[in-house]
PDB file of C-alpha atoms in Angstrom:
ATOM      1  CA  UNK A  26     -14.776  -7.632   6.375  1.00  0.00           C
ATOM      2  CA  UNK A  27     -11.241  -7.453   7.401  1.00  0.00           C
ATOM      3  CA  UNK A  28     -10.305  -3.660   9.763  1.00  0.00           C
ATOM      4  CA  UNK A  29      -7.275  -3.093  10.797  1.00  0.00           C
ATOM      5  CA  UNK A  30      -6.897  -0.221  13.301  1.00  0.00           C
ATOM      6  CA  UNK A  31      -3.465   1.526  14.392  1.00  0.00           C
ATOM      7  CA  UNK A  32      -3.248   4.633  17.098  1.00  0.00           C
ATOM      8  CA  UNK A  33      -4.215   7.068  14.389  1.00  0.00           C
ATOM      9  CA  UNK A  34      -5.638   5.416  11.542  1.00  0.00           C
ATOM     10  CA  UNK A  35      -8.527   3.334  10.102  1.00  0.00           C
ATOM     11  CA  UNK A  36      -8.103   0.443   7.386  1.00  0.00           C
ATOM     12  CA  UNK A  37     -10.387  -1.081   4.969  1.00  0.00           C
ATOM     13  CA  UNK A  38     -10.651  -3.311   2.135  1.00  0.00           C
ATOM     14  CA  UNK A  39     -10.979  -0.746  -0.942  1.00  0.00           C
ATOM     15  CA  UNK A  40     -14.759  -0.195  -2.145  1.00  0.00           C
ATOM     16  CA  UNK A  41     -14.977   0.420  -5.604  1.00  0.00           C
ATOM     17  CA  UNK A  42     -18.095   2.195  -5.334  1.00  0.00           C
ATOM     18  CA  UNK A  43     -17.625   3.983  -2.409  1.00  0.00           C
ATOM     19  CA  UNK A  44     -13.880   4.847  -2.794  1.00  0.00           C
ATOM     20  CA  UNK A  45     -13.961   5.622  -6.519  1.00  0.00           C
ATOM     21  CA  UNK A  46     -13.774   9.425  -5.880  1.00  0.00           C
ATOM     22  CA  UNK A  47     -11.059   9.153  -3.282  1.00  0.00           C
ATOM     23  CA  UNK A  48      -8.590   6.932  -5.595  1.00  0.00           C
ATOM     24  CA  UNK A  49      -9.445   9.212  -8.701  1.00  0.00           C
ATOM     25  CA  UNK A  50      -8.243  12.543  -7.275  1.00  0.00           C
ATOM     26  CA  UNK A  51      -5.327  10.048  -5.548  1.00  0.00           C
ATOM     27  CA  UNK A  52      -4.166   9.268  -8.920  1.00  0.00           C
ATOM     28  CA  UNK A  53      -4.469  12.441 -10.528  1.00  0.00           C
ATOM     29  CA  UNK A  54      -1.606  14.072  -8.773  1.00  0.00           C
ATOM     30  CA  UNK A  55       1.641  13.801 -10.881  1.00  0.00           C
ATOM     31  CA  UNK A  56       3.589  13.856  -7.008  1.00  0.00           C
ATOM     32  CA  UNK A  57       1.586  11.139  -6.093  1.00  0.00           C
ATOM     33  CA  UNK A  58       1.932   8.944  -9.145  1.00  0.00           C
ATOM     34  CA  UNK A  59       5.452   9.821 -10.005  1.00  0.00           C
ATOM     35  CA  UNK A  60       6.925   7.462  -8.583  1.00  0.00           C
ATOM     36  CA  UNK A  61       4.389   4.392  -9.152  1.00  0.00           C
ATOM     37  CA  UNK A  62       4.622   3.378 -12.650  1.00  0.00           C
ATOM     38  CA  UNK A  63       0.949   3.952 -13.105  1.00  0.00           C
ATOM     39  CA  UNK A  64      -0.805   6.396 -15.398  1.00  0.00           C
ATOM     40  CA  UNK A  65      -3.373   8.002 -14.009  1.00  0.00           C
ATOM     41  CA  UNK A  66      -6.963   7.314 -14.322  1.00  0.00           C
ATOM     42  CA  UNK A  67      -8.863   8.633 -17.068  1.00  0.00           C
ATOM     43  CA  UNK A  68     -12.373   8.801 -15.496  1.00  0.00           C
ATOM     44  CA  UNK A  69     -14.016   8.208 -12.016  1.00  0.00           C
ATOM     45  CA  UNK A  70     -15.748   4.836 -14.055  1.00  0.00           C
ATOM     46  CA  UNK A  71     -12.188   3.713 -15.106  1.00  0.00           C
ATOM     47  CA  UNK A  72     -11.507   4.217 -11.473  1.00  0.00           C
ATOM     48  CA  UNK A  73     -14.627   2.102 -10.558  1.00  0.00           C
ATOM     49  CA  UNK A  74     -14.125  -0.986 -13.358  1.00  0.00           C
ATOM     50  CA  UNK A  75      -9.968  -1.261 -12.032  1.00  0.00           C
ATOM     51  CA  UNK A  76     -10.937  -1.719  -8.217  1.00  0.00           C
ATOM     52  CA  UNK A  77     -14.368  -3.741  -9.514  1.00  0.00           C
ATOM     53  CA  UNK A  78     -12.220  -6.529 -11.075  1.00  0.00           C
ATOM     54  CA  UNK A  79      -9.647  -6.177  -7.903  1.00  0.00           C
ATOM     55  CA  UNK A  80      -9.940  -9.751  -6.328  1.00  0.00           C
ATOM     56  CA  UNK A  81      -6.865  -9.772  -3.891  1.00  0.00           C
ATOM     57  CA  UNK A  82      -8.977  -9.770  -0.991  1.00  0.00           C
ATOM     58  CA  UNK A  83     -11.494 -12.557  -1.974  1.00  0.00           C
ATOM     59  CA  UNK A  84      -8.362 -14.724  -3.277  1.00  0.00           C
ATOM     60  CA  UNK A  85      -5.928 -14.615  -0.963  1.00  0.00           C
ATOM     61  CA  UNK A  86      -7.161 -12.200   2.482  1.00  0.00           C
ATOM     62  CA  UNK A  87      -4.857  -9.682   1.686  1.00  0.00           C
ATOM     63  CA  UNK A  88      -5.039  -6.172  -0.842  1.00  0.00           C
ATOM     64  CA  UNK A  89      -4.314  -2.633  -0.637  1.00  0.00           C
ATOM     65  CA  UNK A  90      -6.821  -1.190   2.398  1.00  0.00           C
ATOM     66  CA  UNK A  91      -8.328   2.365   1.840  1.00  0.00           C
ATOM     67  CA  UNK A  92      -6.754   4.443   5.195  1.00  0.00           C
ATOM     68  CA  UNK A  93      -8.393   7.164   7.016  1.00  0.00           C
ATOM     69  CA  UNK A  94      -7.634   9.274   9.997  1.00  0.00           C
ATOM     70  CA  UNK A  95      -9.690   7.172  12.592  1.00  0.00           C
ATOM     71  CA  UNK A  96     -10.540  10.198  14.658  1.00  0.00           C
ATOM     72  CA  UNK A  97     -12.724  12.132  11.696  1.00  0.00           C
ATOM     73  CA  UNK A  98     -12.424   9.381   8.639  1.00  0.00           C
ATOM     74  CA  UNK A  99     -10.722  11.474   6.897  1.00  0.00           C
ATOM     75  CA  UNK A 100      -9.829   9.370   3.317  1.00  0.00           C
ATOM     76  CA  UNK A 101      -5.693   9.692   3.271  1.00  0.00           C
ATOM     77  CA  UNK A 102      -4.763   7.291   0.405  1.00  0.00           C
ATOM     78  CA  UNK A 103      -4.220   3.044   0.708  1.00  0.00           C
ATOM     79  CA  UNK A 104      -1.666   0.738   2.244  1.00  0.00           C
ATOM     80  CA  UNK A 105      -1.438  -2.989   2.038  1.00  0.00           C
ATOM     81  CA  UNK A 106      -0.140  -6.303   1.280  1.00  0.00           C
ATOM     82  CA  UNK A 107      -1.065  -7.627  -2.763  1.00  0.00           C
ATOM     83  CA  UNK A 108      -0.113 -10.840  -4.121  1.00  0.00           C
ATOM     84  CA  UNK A 109       2.466 -10.868  -7.170  1.00  0.00           C
ATOM     85  CA  UNK A 110       3.935 -13.204  -9.194  1.00  0.00           C
ATOM     86  CA  UNK A 111       5.371 -15.325  -6.747  1.00  0.00           C
ATOM     87  CA  UNK A 112       5.824 -13.009  -3.660  1.00  0.00           C
ATOM     88  CA  UNK A 113       3.553 -10.438  -1.278  1.00  0.00           C
ATOM     89  CA  UNK A 114       4.450  -6.824  -1.896  1.00  0.00           C
ATOM     90  CA  UNK A 115       4.000  -4.230   0.562  1.00  0.00           C
ATOM     91  CA  UNK A 116       2.567  -0.801  -1.274  1.00  0.00           C
ATOM     92  CA  UNK A 117       1.766   2.233  -0.048  1.00  0.00           C
ATOM     93  CA  UNK A 118       0.231   5.470  -1.649  1.00  0.00           C
ATOM     94  CA  UNK A 119      -1.008   8.754   0.222  1.00  0.00           C
ATOM     95  CA  UNK A 120      -1.967  11.946  -0.385  1.00  0.00           C
ATOM     96  CA  UNK A 121       0.767  14.584  -0.743  1.00  0.00           C
ATOM     97  CA  UNK A 122      -0.978  16.975   1.985  1.00  0.00           C
ATOM     98  CA  UNK A 123      -0.262  13.922   4.080  1.00  0.00           C
ATOM     99  CA  UNK A 124       3.163  13.568   3.588  1.00  0.00           C
ATOM    100  CA  UNK A 125       5.580  13.486   6.254  1.00  0.00           C
ATOM    101  CA  UNK A 126       3.149  12.564   9.200  1.00  0.00           C
ATOM    102  CA  UNK A 127       4.438   8.864   9.586  1.00  0.00           C
ATOM    103  CA  UNK A 128       1.231   7.758   8.104  1.00  0.00           C
ATOM    104  CA  UNK A 129       3.110   5.472   5.161  1.00  0.00           C
ATOM    105  CA  UNK A 130       5.591   4.071   8.394  1.00  0.00           C
ATOM    106  CA  UNK A 131       2.188   3.873  10.660  1.00  0.00           C
ATOM    107  CA  UNK A 132       0.130   1.769   7.720  1.00  0.00           C
ATOM    108  CA  UNK A 133       2.930  -0.113   6.659  1.00  0.00           C
ATOM    109  CA  UNK A 134       3.947  -1.708  10.143  1.00  0.00           C
ATOM    110  CA  UNK A 135       0.245  -2.552  10.546  1.00  0.00           C
ATOM    111  CA  UNK A 136       0.269  -4.253   7.589  1.00  0.00           C
ATOM    112  CA  UNK A 137       3.403  -6.460   8.178  1.00  0.00           C
ATOM    113  CA  UNK A 138       1.957  -7.532  11.645  1.00  0.00           C
ATOM    114  CA  UNK A 139      -1.400  -8.748   9.621  1.00  0.00           C
ATOM    115  CA  UNK A 140       0.738 -10.820   7.043  1.00  0.00           C
ATOM    116  CA  UNK A 141       2.815 -12.255   9.914  1.00  0.00           C
ATOM    117  CA  UNK A 142       0.692 -12.212  12.613  1.00  0.00           C
ATOM    118  CA  UNK A 143      -3.059 -13.214  11.085  1.00  0.00           C
ATOM    119  CA  UNK A 144      -1.644 -14.762   7.870  1.00  0.00           C
ATOM    120  CA  UNK A 145       1.498 -16.498   8.585  1.00  0.00           C
ATOM    121  CA  UNK A 146       3.127 -15.026   5.789  1.00  0.00           C
ATOM    122  CA  UNK A 147       6.746 -16.041   5.747  1.00  0.00           C
ATOM    123  CA  UNK A 148       8.435 -13.429   3.268  1.00  0.00           C
ATOM    124  CA  UNK A 149       6.929  -9.856   2.392  1.00  0.00           C
ATOM    125  CA  UNK A 150       8.848  -7.588   0.076  1.00  0.00           C
ATOM    126  CA  UNK A 151       8.419  -3.775  -1.310  1.00  0.00           C
ATOM    127  CA  UNK A 152       9.895  -2.004  -4.107  1.00  0.00           C
ATOM    128  CA  UNK A 153      10.289   1.908  -4.923  1.00  0.00           C
ATOM    129  CA  UNK A 154      12.778   3.354  -7.428  1.00  0.00           C
ATOM    130  CA  UNK A 155      15.994   4.947  -6.179  1.00  0.00           C
ATOM    131  CA  UNK A 156      15.026   7.922  -7.098  1.00  0.00           C
ATOM    132  CA  UNK A 157      12.185   7.923  -4.168  1.00  0.00           C
ATOM    133  CA  UNK A 158      14.653   8.298  -0.748  1.00  0.00           C
ATOM    134  CA  UNK A 159      11.249   9.037   0.912  1.00  0.00           C
ATOM    135  CA  UNK A 160       9.806   5.456   0.165  1.00  0.00           C
ATOM    136  CA  UNK A 161      13.025   3.825   0.982  1.00  0.00           C
ATOM    137  CA  UNK A 162      13.091   5.314   4.531  1.00  0.00           C
ATOM    138  CA  UNK A 163       9.673   3.971   5.193  1.00  0.00           C
ATOM    139  CA  UNK A 164      10.783   0.296   4.292  1.00  0.00           C
ATOM    140  CA  UNK A 165      13.877   0.783   6.917  1.00  0.00           C
ATOM    141  CA  UNK A 166      11.856   2.275   9.586  1.00  0.00           C
ATOM    142  CA  UNK A 167       9.158  -0.664   9.522  1.00  0.00           C
ATOM    143  CA  UNK A 168      12.423  -3.667   9.394  1.00  0.00           C
ATOM    144  CA  UNK A 169      12.926  -3.888   5.964  1.00  0.00           C
ATOM    145  CA  UNK A 170      16.507  -4.954   4.943  1.00  0.00           C
ATOM    146  CA  UNK A 171      17.988  -4.288   0.875  1.00  0.00           C
ATOM    147  CA  UNK A 172      17.831  -7.141  -0.872  1.00  0.00           C
ATOM    148  CA  UNK A 173      18.939  -5.858  -4.375  1.00  0.00           C
ATOM    149  CA  UNK A 174      18.980  -3.591  -7.218  1.00  0.00           C
ATOM    150  CA  UNK A 175      15.798  -4.366  -9.794  1.00  0.00           C
ATOM    151  CA  UNK A 176      15.053  -2.543 -12.966  1.00  0.00           C
ATOM    152  CA  UNK A 177      10.577  -0.941 -12.475  1.00  0.00           C
ATOM    153  CA  UNK A 178       9.296   0.295 -15.875  1.00  0.00           C
ATOM    154  CA  UNK A 179      12.352   0.726 -17.502  1.00  0.00           C
ATOM    155  CA  UNK A 180      13.822   2.883 -13.983  1.00  0.00           C
ATOM    156  CA  UNK A 181      16.320   1.963 -11.217  1.00  0.00           C
ATOM    157  CA  UNK A 182      14.734   0.476  -7.773  1.00  0.00           C
ATOM    158  CA  UNK A 183      15.581  -1.331  -4.871  1.00  0.00           C
ATOM    159  CA  UNK A 184      13.876  -4.261  -3.657  1.00  0.00           C
ATOM    160  CA  UNK A 185      13.621  -4.395   0.469  1.00  0.00           C
ATOM    161  CA  UNK A 186      12.448  -7.651   2.279  1.00  0.00           C
ATOM    162  CA  UNK A 187      11.463  -8.752   5.681  1.00  0.00           C
ATOM    163  CA  UNK A 188      10.768 -12.095   6.378  1.00  0.00           C
ATOM    164  CA  UNK A 189       8.710 -14.076   9.642  1.00  0.00           C
ATOM    165  CA  UNK A 190      12.089 -14.363  12.009  1.00  0.00           C
ATOM    166  CA  UNK A 191      13.417 -10.945  11.401  1.00  0.00           C
ATOM    167  CA  UNK A 192       9.472  -9.594  12.460  1.00  0.00           C
ATOM    168  CA  UNK A 193       9.071 -11.765  15.529  1.00  0.00           C
ATOM    169  CA  UNK A 194      12.504 -10.861  16.626  1.00  0.00           C
ATOM    170  CA  UNK A 195      12.784  -7.517  16.218  1.00  0.00           C
TER     171      UNK A 195
END
């Protein structure tokens, strides 16, 4: 199993059975999913099925990682890379009570490090709705640069990116 450690966090692949309640709770908060385009899970069983069928780790050695405060193993959300159609996407989602504490930035930096240094990726992108300045700020803090405006779930969004050369020269 892939394990990532930062100064304050422990990250590991999502375990569909073990993490189902946490992931269900995360997606029930309307403020958490406000900018994601994802509907809330309807049940714990639906949550389990979704993550049971999540094959990013097996196919690509990457994916969204359950993220915990290392000190006491408190689940705070998820962060990680995901293979999309022709690109690698950085994403993060945290319980509201952990917003504004630097966890998204810290876990995103660890995800970029894993992608570039362990997997040898060449380019990673991230998306955020224009109405979500906090998420855009995280992308900037981890060294990503604005690339273009895009549409996401019928809403105005932006795409940021970072490539291998920039990552290693920063």
